[in-house]
Structures are given as structure tokens and as C-alpha cells.
PDB file of C-alpha atoms in Angstrom:
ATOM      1  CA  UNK A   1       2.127   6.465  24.173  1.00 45.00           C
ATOM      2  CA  UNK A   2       0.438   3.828  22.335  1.00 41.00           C
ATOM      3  CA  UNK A   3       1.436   3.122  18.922  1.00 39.00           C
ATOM      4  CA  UNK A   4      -1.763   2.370  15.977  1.00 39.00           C
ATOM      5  CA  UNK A   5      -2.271  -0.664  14.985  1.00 40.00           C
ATOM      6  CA  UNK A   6       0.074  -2.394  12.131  1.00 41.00           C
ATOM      7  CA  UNK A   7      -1.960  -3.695   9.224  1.00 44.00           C
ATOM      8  CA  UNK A   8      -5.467  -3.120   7.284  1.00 48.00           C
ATOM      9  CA  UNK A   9      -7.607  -1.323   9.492  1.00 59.00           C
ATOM     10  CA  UNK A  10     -10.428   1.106   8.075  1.00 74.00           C
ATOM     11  CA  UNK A  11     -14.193   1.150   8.984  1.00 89.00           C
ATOM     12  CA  UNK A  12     -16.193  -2.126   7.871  1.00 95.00           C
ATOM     13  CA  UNK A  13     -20.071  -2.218   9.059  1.00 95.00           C
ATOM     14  CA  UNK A  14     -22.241  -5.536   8.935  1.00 95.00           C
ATOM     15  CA  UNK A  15     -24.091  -5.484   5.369  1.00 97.00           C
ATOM     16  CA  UNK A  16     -27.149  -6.530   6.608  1.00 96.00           C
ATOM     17  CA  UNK A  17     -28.481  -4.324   3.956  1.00 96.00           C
ATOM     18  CA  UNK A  18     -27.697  -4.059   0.231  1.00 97.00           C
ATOM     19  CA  UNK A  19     -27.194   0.397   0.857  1.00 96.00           C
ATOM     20  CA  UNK A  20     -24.212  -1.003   3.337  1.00 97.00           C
ATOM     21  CA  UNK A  21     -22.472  -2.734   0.756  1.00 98.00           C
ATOM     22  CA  UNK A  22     -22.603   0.546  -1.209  1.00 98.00           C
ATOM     23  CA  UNK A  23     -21.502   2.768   1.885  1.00 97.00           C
ATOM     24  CA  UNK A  24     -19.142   0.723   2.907  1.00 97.00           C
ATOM     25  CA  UNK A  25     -17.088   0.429  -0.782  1.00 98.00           C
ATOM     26  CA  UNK A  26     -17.080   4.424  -1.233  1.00 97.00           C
ATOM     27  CA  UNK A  27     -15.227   4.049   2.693  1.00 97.00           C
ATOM     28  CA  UNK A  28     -12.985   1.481   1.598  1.00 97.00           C
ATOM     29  CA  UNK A  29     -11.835   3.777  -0.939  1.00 97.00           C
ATOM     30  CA  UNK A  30     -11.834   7.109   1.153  1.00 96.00           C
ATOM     31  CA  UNK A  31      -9.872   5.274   3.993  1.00 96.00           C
ATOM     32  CA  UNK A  32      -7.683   2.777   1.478  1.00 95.00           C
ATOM     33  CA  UNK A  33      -9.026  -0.202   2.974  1.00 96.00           C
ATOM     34  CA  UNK A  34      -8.152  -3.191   1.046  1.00 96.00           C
ATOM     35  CA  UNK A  35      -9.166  -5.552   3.798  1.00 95.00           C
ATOM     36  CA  UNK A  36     -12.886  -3.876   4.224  1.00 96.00           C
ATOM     37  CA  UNK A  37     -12.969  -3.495  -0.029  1.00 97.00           C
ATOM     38  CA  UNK A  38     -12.330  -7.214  -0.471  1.00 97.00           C
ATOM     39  CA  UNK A  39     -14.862  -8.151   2.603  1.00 96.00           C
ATOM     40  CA  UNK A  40     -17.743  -5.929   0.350  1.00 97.00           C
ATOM     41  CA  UNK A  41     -17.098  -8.745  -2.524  1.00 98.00           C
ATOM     42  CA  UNK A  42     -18.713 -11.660  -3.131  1.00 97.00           C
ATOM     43  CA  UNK A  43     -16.410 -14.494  -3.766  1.00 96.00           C
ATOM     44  CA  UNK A  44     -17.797 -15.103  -6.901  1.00 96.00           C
ATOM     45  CA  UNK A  45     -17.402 -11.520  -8.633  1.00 98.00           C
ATOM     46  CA  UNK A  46     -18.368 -10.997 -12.440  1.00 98.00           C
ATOM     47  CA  UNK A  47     -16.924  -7.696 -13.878  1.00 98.00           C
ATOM     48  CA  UNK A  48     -17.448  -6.393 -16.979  1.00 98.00           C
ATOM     49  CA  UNK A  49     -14.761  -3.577 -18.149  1.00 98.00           C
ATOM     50  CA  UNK A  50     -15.723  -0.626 -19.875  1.00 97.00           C
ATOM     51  CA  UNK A  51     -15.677  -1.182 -23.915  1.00 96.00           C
ATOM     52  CA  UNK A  52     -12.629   0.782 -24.639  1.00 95.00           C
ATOM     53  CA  UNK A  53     -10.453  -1.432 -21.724  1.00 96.00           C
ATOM     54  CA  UNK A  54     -12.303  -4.418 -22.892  1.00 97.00           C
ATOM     55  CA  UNK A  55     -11.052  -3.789 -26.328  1.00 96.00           C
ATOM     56  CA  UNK A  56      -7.496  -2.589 -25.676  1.00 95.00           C
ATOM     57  CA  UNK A  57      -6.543  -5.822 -23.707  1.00 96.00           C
ATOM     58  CA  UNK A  58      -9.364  -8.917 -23.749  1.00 97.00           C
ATOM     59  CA  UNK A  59      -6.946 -11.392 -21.985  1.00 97.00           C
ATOM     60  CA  UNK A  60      -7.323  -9.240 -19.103  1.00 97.00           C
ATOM     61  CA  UNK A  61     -10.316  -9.139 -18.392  1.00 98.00           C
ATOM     62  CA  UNK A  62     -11.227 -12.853 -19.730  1.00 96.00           C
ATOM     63  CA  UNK A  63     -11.136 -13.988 -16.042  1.00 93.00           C
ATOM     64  CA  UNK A  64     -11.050 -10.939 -14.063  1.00 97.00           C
ATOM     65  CA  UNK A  65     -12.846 -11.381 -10.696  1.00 97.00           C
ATOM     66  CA  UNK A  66     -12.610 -11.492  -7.354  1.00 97.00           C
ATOM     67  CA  UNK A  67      -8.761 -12.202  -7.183  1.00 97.00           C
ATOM     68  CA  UNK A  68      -7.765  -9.937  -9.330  1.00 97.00           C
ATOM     69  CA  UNK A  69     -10.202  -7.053  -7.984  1.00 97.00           C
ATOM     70  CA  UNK A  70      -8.554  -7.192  -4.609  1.00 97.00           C
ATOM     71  CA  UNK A  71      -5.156  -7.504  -5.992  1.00 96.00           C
ATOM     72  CA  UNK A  72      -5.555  -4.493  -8.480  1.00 97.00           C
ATOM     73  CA  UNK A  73      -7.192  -3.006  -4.963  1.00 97.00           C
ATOM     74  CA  UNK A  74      -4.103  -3.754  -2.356  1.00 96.00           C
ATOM     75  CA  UNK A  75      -1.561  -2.463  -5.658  1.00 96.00           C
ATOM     76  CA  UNK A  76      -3.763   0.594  -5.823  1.00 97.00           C
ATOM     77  CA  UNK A  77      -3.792   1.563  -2.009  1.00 95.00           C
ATOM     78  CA  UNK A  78       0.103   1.081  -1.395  1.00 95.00           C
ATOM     79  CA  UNK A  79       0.554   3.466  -4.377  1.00 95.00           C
ATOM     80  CA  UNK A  80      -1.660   5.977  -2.854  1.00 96.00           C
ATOM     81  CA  UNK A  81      -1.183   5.897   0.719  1.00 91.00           C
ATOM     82  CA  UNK A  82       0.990   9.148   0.560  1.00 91.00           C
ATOM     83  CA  UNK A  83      -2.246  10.920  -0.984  1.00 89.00           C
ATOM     84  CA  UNK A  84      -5.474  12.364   0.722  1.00 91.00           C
ATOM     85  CA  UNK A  85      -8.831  13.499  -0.639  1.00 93.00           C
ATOM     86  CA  UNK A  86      -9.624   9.843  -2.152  1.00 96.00           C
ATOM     87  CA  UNK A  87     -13.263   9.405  -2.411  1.00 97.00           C
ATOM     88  CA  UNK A  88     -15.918   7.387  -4.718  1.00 98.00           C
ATOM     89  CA  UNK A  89     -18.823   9.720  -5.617  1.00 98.00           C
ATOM     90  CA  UNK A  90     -22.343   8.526  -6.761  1.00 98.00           C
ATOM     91  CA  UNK A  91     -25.134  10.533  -9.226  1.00 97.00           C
ATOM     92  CA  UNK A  92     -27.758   9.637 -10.580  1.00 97.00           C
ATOM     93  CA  UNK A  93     -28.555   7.066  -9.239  1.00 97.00           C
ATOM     94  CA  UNK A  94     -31.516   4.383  -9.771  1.00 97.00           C
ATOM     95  CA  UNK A  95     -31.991   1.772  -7.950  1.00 97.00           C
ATOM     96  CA  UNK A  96     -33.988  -1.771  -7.747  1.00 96.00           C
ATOM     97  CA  UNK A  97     -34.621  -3.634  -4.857  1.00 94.00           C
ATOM     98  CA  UNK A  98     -35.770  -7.221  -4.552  1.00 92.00           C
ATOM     99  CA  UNK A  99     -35.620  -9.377  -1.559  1.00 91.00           C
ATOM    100  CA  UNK A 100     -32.133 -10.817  -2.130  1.00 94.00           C
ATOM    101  CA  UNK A 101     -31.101  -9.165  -5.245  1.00 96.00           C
ATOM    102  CA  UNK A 102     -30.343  -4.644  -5.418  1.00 97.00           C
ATOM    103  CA  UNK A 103     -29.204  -3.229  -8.648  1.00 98.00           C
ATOM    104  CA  UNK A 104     -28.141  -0.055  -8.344  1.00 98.00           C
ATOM    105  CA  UNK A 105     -27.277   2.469 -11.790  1.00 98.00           C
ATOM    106  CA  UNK A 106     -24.905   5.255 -11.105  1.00 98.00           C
ATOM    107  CA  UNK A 107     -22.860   8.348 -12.630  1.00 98.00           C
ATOM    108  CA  UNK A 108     -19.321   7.682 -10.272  1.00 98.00           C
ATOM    109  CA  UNK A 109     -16.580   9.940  -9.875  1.00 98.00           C
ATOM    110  CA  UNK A 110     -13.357   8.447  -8.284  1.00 98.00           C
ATOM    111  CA  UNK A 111     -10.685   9.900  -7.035  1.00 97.00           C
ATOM    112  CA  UNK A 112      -7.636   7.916  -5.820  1.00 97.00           C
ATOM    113  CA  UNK A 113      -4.292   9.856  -5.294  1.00 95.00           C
ATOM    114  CA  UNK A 114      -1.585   7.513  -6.489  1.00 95.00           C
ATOM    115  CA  UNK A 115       1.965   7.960  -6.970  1.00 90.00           C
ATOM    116  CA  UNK A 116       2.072   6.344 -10.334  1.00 91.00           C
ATOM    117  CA  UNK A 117       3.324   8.798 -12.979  1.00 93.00           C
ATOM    118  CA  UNK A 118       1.002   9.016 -15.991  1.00 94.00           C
ATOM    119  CA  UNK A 119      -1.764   7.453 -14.765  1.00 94.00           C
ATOM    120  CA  UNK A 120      -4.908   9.521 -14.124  1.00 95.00           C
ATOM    121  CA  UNK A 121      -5.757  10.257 -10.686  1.00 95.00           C
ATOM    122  CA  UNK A 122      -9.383  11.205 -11.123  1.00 97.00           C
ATOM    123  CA  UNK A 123     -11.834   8.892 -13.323  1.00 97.00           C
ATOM    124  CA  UNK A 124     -15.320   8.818 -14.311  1.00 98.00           C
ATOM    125  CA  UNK A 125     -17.983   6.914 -15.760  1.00 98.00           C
ATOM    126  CA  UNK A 126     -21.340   5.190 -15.312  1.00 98.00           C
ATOM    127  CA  UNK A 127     -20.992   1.620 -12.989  1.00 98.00           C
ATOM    128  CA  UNK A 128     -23.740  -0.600 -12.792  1.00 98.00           C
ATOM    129  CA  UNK A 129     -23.888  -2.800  -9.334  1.00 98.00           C
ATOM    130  CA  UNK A 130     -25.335  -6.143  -8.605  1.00 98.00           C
ATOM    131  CA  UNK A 131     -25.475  -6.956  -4.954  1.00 98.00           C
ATOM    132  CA  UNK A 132     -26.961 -10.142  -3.476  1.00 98.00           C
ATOM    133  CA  UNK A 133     -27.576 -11.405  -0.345  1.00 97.00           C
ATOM    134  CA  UNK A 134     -26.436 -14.928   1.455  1.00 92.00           C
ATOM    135  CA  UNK A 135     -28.796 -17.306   3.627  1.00 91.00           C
ATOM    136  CA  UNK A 136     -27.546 -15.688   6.498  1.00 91.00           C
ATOM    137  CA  UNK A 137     -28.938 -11.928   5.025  1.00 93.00           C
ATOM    138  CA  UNK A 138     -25.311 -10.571   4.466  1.00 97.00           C
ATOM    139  CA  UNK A 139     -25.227  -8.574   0.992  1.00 98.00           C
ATOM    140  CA  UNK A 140     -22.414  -8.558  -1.235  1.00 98.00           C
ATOM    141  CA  UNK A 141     -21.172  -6.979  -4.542  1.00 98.00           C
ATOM    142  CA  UNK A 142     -22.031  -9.997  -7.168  1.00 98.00           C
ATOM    143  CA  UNK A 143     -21.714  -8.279 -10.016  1.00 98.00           C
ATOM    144  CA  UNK A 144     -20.248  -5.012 -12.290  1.00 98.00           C
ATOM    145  CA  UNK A 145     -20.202  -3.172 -15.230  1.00 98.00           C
ATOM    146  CA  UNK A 146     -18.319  -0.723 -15.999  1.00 98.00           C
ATOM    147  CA  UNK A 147     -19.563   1.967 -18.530  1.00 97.00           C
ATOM    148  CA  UNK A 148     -17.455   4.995 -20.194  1.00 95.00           C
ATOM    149  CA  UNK A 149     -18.359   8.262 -19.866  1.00 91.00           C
ATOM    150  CA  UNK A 150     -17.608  10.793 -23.158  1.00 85.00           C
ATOM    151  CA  UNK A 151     -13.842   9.261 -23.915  1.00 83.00           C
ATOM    152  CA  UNK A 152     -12.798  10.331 -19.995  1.00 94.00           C
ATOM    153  CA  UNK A 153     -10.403   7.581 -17.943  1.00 96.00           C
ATOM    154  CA  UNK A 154     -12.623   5.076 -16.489  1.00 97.00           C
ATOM    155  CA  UNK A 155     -12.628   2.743 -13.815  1.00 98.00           C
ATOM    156  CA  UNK A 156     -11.747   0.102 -15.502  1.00 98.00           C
ATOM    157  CA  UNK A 157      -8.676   1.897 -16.564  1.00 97.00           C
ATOM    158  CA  UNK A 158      -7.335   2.684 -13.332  1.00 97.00           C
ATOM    159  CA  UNK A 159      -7.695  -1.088 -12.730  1.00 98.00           C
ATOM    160  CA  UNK A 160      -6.135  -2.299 -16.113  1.00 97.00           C
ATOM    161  CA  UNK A 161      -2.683  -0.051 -14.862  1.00 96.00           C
ATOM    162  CA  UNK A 162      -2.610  -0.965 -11.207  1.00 97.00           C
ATOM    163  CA  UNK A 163      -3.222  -4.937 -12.336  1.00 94.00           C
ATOM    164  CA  UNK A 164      -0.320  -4.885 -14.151  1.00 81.00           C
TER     165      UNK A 164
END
């Protein structure tokens, strides 16, 4: 019987379209792909934390990008690879579309299963994405900001404890 594969597998498609970059993150997080999270990245990644995280620790965030988004990422996954039912969901959402530029506006709920005691498995707020494409038409996530929702864990909380 063959064994699976050792390593980062998960479900990756071509972004040859700025909706792929979006489909393929909320996969990345359903299936705990690191490898296929990082590759939806543009090297160059600006994120901007929600105000509360932004406040409760500046120095982290002073030069948070695309590093330290797929390290926070890999931490994440290996703490939650016992779990299932992960998934990133998207409302409300409002998109613009240019020919190499997509900004999409969106109500997200994430859930992430972790093993890490007192850290909240299920977060929500409002993310705003950037996504650009390259000269050869590949489209990747340029730019985020990260918006609380009503005092509720955020995003950038989940990050700020699995950076650490």
C-alpha cells in the first residue's frame, strides 16, 4: 500500500485571475497549507494590523510582511493539524477590479483549530485585500488591512500569538 506523500501538500491552482488568489487562501487555510498560503503572497507584502494589535505591540508589526506572514502561517498549521473544520469565510463583500490591480472589502470569519490553550480558535473582523498582478498575468496578495469587528479576536490577533 502506498504511503502519502511527506511534506506540504494541499490544493494550489494557477492565479491567473485575481478571484484565484482569493479561492485559493480560504483553501490554504481549510487544508493547512503553508506551502500553497505563502505561494498566494506577493514577496513584497504590506500588512496593516487591526488598531487594537497595532496598539498593544507596534514593534511587531513595524516590519511585518511577507516573512513573518508565512512564519506566523507554518507556527499556526503545526499547532492545528490535530483539528478539523478550519475554514476562512467571506461577507459582504465589494469588490474593484482594474486590469492589474483587485481590491476586494470583506466581513471574514476564521476558524483555525489550534492546540494553543487560551488563544481563540474562532476570529472575526473586516479584511481589506490588495491583489496585483505580475508581467507574466499571475495575481498575488500585495497588500492587507486588517479591521476589528465590535471588540471580537481578530485576525491580527491570532497572528500576534502564533508569531511569537
Amino acid at each position: 500500500m502506498p504511503e502519502m506523500p511527506e511534506g506540504e501538500g494541499g490544493t494550489f491552482i494557477q492565479p491567473d485571475a485575481p478571484d484565484i488568489v482569493v479561492t485559493n487562501l480560504q483553501t490554504s487555510v481549510a487544508e493547512l497549507s503553508a506551502s500553497s498560503y505563502r505561494r498566494s503572497l506577493h514577496m513584497s507584502l504590506e500588512y496593516m494590523p487591526t488598531a487594537i494589535a497595532q496598539a498593544r505591540d507596534p514593534s511587531l508589526w513595524a516590519s511585518w510582511g511577507h516573512m513573518e506572514e508565512s512564519s506566523y502561517f507554518t507556527t499556526l498549521t503545526e499547532a492545528a493539524r490535530q483539528g478539523t473544520g478550519h475554514l476562512l469565510r467571506l461577507d459582504n463583500v465589494s469588490t474593484e477590479i482594474g486590469d492589474r490591480h483587485y481590491k476586494m472589502d470583506a466581513n471574514y470569519l476564521l476558524v483555525v483549530r489550534h492546540l494553543r490553550a487560551g488563544v481563540p480558535d474562532t476570529l472575526q473582523g473586516r479584511l481589506i485585500w490588495e491583489i496585483e498582478s505580475d508581467e507574466n498575468g499571475l495575481w498575488a496578495l500585495t497588500r492587507w488591512v486588517d479591521q476589528g469587528l465590535g471588540g471580537v479576536a481578530s485576525w491580527s490577533d491570532l497572528k500576534a500569538e502564533f508569531a511569537k
